[in-house]
Amino acid sequence: MINKVRFIFLTCMTLCALGGVAQAQSTSDDSILVALKTVDPELLPYFPRWIITEPNLQLQIYQIFILDGRDKRNLDMNDIVVTCAPIKDPANPVYNILLIECGKEKMVSSEIDAKMRKLSYKIADPKRPYAFRDIPPSTPPSSAVSDAILDYMNTPTNVTHAFSASLFEQTLKLGKTDFWLHSMVGTEGSGYTFLAPGEAKVLLRRPLYINNDPETRPAIPNLINFHIGFGYRLTDTSNGLLSFIPERRLNAGRGGKGIFGFDLHAPFHPQVGVSFHLEVPMAGVDSTKTIDAPTYSVYRRTGLDGREMTIAPLIRTTGYAAVFYNWWVDPEVPENFFRFDLGLSYTDIRETEVVNNNGNVFLRGDNNNGIGLFHPTEFSDWIYAKIEYRNQKNFPFGISMQYSNNYLLSRVYVPLLGDWLYLDARYAYSTISAERARPFDVSTFMLSPVLRFNF
């Protein structure tokens, strides 16, 4: 269900673009500001924006910001920008002020009504009886209209409630508690997306330490973000309706996994930090316990003694540790965001033999009949590298590329309808050489719609 307020607002915008009919019911300031971040670029000209150049008016606005306790270092009397709601009739404009910016500081409509009501009447006068300079429609909104966000798609920090769902993952923000629930399918830190590794996980994310630096806090509100959770095995070995993707070749073992990790930002420069993530099995391979054989993906192999074996590969300990850097190309207009990660990864995969002893099926992994244990042995096996690009403004989309465990994992997401329906596509490509090829290394492509509701 589309957020009602946003739907009404965008509908009004579209009607204005087509020639104009009566505007729908008024929308709250906060909802309008949210819509400003995601409005289609073709509709941007319908937001009247101008710079006030009248010295006396500049001084009055500047003084009001000072009296409101704003930091003088952030104020610029020569950079006062007014942003208004779309107008119905360009020939008879009626300006509804949404935002007034003075340098890096801003006041939204509710603050303007409370702190500069009389002055706002003059600023909003349709004749604008003061010196001003219109901002061309091609000029993008300022950072006050579009906030800098670390992860616009998955964990937006500028909302109270958030929910998103796709075939890959689901997230839920629990109100003002700063707790996030995150459920996902796959082990993408090792390059295995969606059903490929035969496991899924549920994480609880929580910030532990607040960023007290006033300049970087809006974009990076916390210096430590901790997550903890558990992993569980998937029992369905078929893809059902998703027959176009390869059937999975890996399995999670019994007993689940314990998971924890964190992002630690440097206090002296929060854009830089260290990322750590570890997934550890909670139980070993126990040959005394029977298994439900149809829930394990297997392949056949001839052992060293010439005997044909049925092999079930188990994905065991995985994790990575990396140094990261967050970079907004223009901090004043934080539209283009990059994140770079570089470090080490570890993936442990153990082959086990499926043994049927008079109808009792169990796993055995302690013999030497050609059963393999796969873990990093060469330099390329250890590398963990990732680059992400996100545009989080008028047309939010993102691209990422990760190298880990000899896999290239790429992701692209683009909006389909407004800010509530996206398309998310991921492709995992095995780069391992033919000489070292493993039976469970299969390239996988998968796409999914994404539903998002933020407010």
GROMACS .gro file of N, CA, C and O in nm, residues 41 44-45 47 49 51 81 133-142 333 335 393-394:
model
   84
   41PRO      N    1   1.291   1.388  -1.153
   41PRO     CA    2   1.364   1.508  -1.198
   41PRO      C    3   1.283   1.597  -1.291
   41PRO      O    4   1.302   1.719  -1.292
   44LEU      N    5   1.093   1.856  -1.096
   44LEU     CA    6   1.170   1.947  -1.012
   44LEU      C    7   1.144   2.095  -1.044
   44LEU      O    8   1.141   2.177  -0.952
   45PRO      N    9   1.123   2.136  -1.170
   45PRO     CA   10   1.099   2.278  -1.197
   45PRO      C   11   0.976   2.334  -1.126
   45PRO      O   12   0.963   2.454  -1.114
   47PHE      N   13   0.913   2.324  -0.822
   47PHE     CA   14   0.949   2.373  -0.689
   47PHE      C   15   1.014   2.510  -0.705
   47PHE      O   16   1.131   2.518  -0.742
   49ARG      N   17   1.228   2.813  -0.630
   49ARG     CA   18   1.341   2.833  -0.541
   49ARG      C   19   1.414   2.960  -0.584
   49ARG      O   20   1.432   2.985  -0.703
   51ILE      N   21   1.717   3.281  -0.438
   51ILE     CA   22   1.812   3.333  -0.341
   51ILE      C   23   1.775   3.478  -0.309
   51ILE      O   24   1.755   3.559  -0.401
   81VAL      N   25   1.843   3.083   0.088
   81VAL     CA   26   1.766   3.018  -0.018
   81VAL      C   27   1.626   2.985   0.033
   81VAL      O   28   1.610   2.932   0.144
  133ARG      N   29   1.712   3.643  -0.664
  133ARG     CA   30   1.761   3.580  -0.787
  133ARG      C   31   1.705   3.438  -0.793
  133ARG      O   32   1.730   3.355  -0.707
  134ASP      N   33   1.627   3.412  -0.896
  134ASP     CA   34   1.569   3.279  -0.913
  134ASP      C   35   1.677   3.174  -0.937
  134ASP      O   36   1.777   3.201  -1.006
  135ILE      N   37   1.655   3.054  -0.884
  135ILE     CA   38   1.746   2.943  -0.909
  135ILE      C   39   1.691   2.863  -1.026
  135ILE      O   40   1.575   2.819  -1.022
  136PRO      N   41   1.767   2.846  -1.133
  136PRO     CA   42   1.716   2.773  -1.250
  136PRO      C   43   1.669   2.632  -1.212
  136PRO      O   44   1.725   2.570  -1.121
  137PRO      N   45   1.570   2.582  -1.280
  137PRO     CA   46   1.520   2.448  -1.249
  137PRO      C   47   1.626   2.339  -1.257
  137PRO      O   48   1.616   2.237  -1.191
  138SER      N   49   1.731   2.362  -1.339
  138SER     CA   50   1.834   2.259  -1.355
  138SER      C   51   1.925   2.247  -1.234
  138SER      O   52   1.999   2.150  -1.220
  139THR      N   53   1.922   2.348  -1.143
  139THR     CA   54   2.006   2.344  -1.024
  139THR      C   55   1.949   2.246  -0.924
  139THR      O   56   1.832   2.255  -0.889
  140PRO      N   57   2.027   2.150  -0.877
  140PRO     CA   58   1.973   2.050  -0.784
  140PRO      C   59   1.944   2.111  -0.648
  140PRO      O   60   2.003   2.212  -0.611
  141PRO      N   61   1.852   2.051  -0.569
  141PRO     CA   62   1.826   2.098  -0.433
  141PRO      C   63   1.951   2.089  -0.347
  141PRO      O   64   2.043   2.012  -0.375
  142SER      N   65   1.953   2.166  -0.241
  142SER     CA   66   2.068   2.166  -0.152
  142SER      C   67   2.063   2.048  -0.057
  142SER      O   68   1.968   1.972  -0.053
  333VAL      N   69   2.589   1.883  -0.128
  333VAL     CA   70   2.479   1.825  -0.204
  333VAL      C   71   2.504   1.674  -0.210
  333VAL      O   72   2.558   1.623  -0.307
  335GLU      N   73   2.440   1.385  -0.304
  335GLU     CA   74   2.364   1.301  -0.396
  335GLU      C   75   2.441   1.173  -0.430
  335GLU      O   76   2.382   1.066  -0.441
  393LYS      N   77   1.900   1.063  -0.419
  393LYS     CA   78   1.833   1.191  -0.429
  393LYS      C   79   1.708   1.181  -0.514
  393LYS      O   80   1.611   1.118  -0.475
  394ASN      N   81   1.711   1.242  -0.634
  394ASN     CA   82   1.590   1.247  -0.716
  394ASN      C   83   1.551   1.112  -0.774
  394ASN      O   84   1.434   1.083  -0.791
   0.00000   0.00000   0.00000
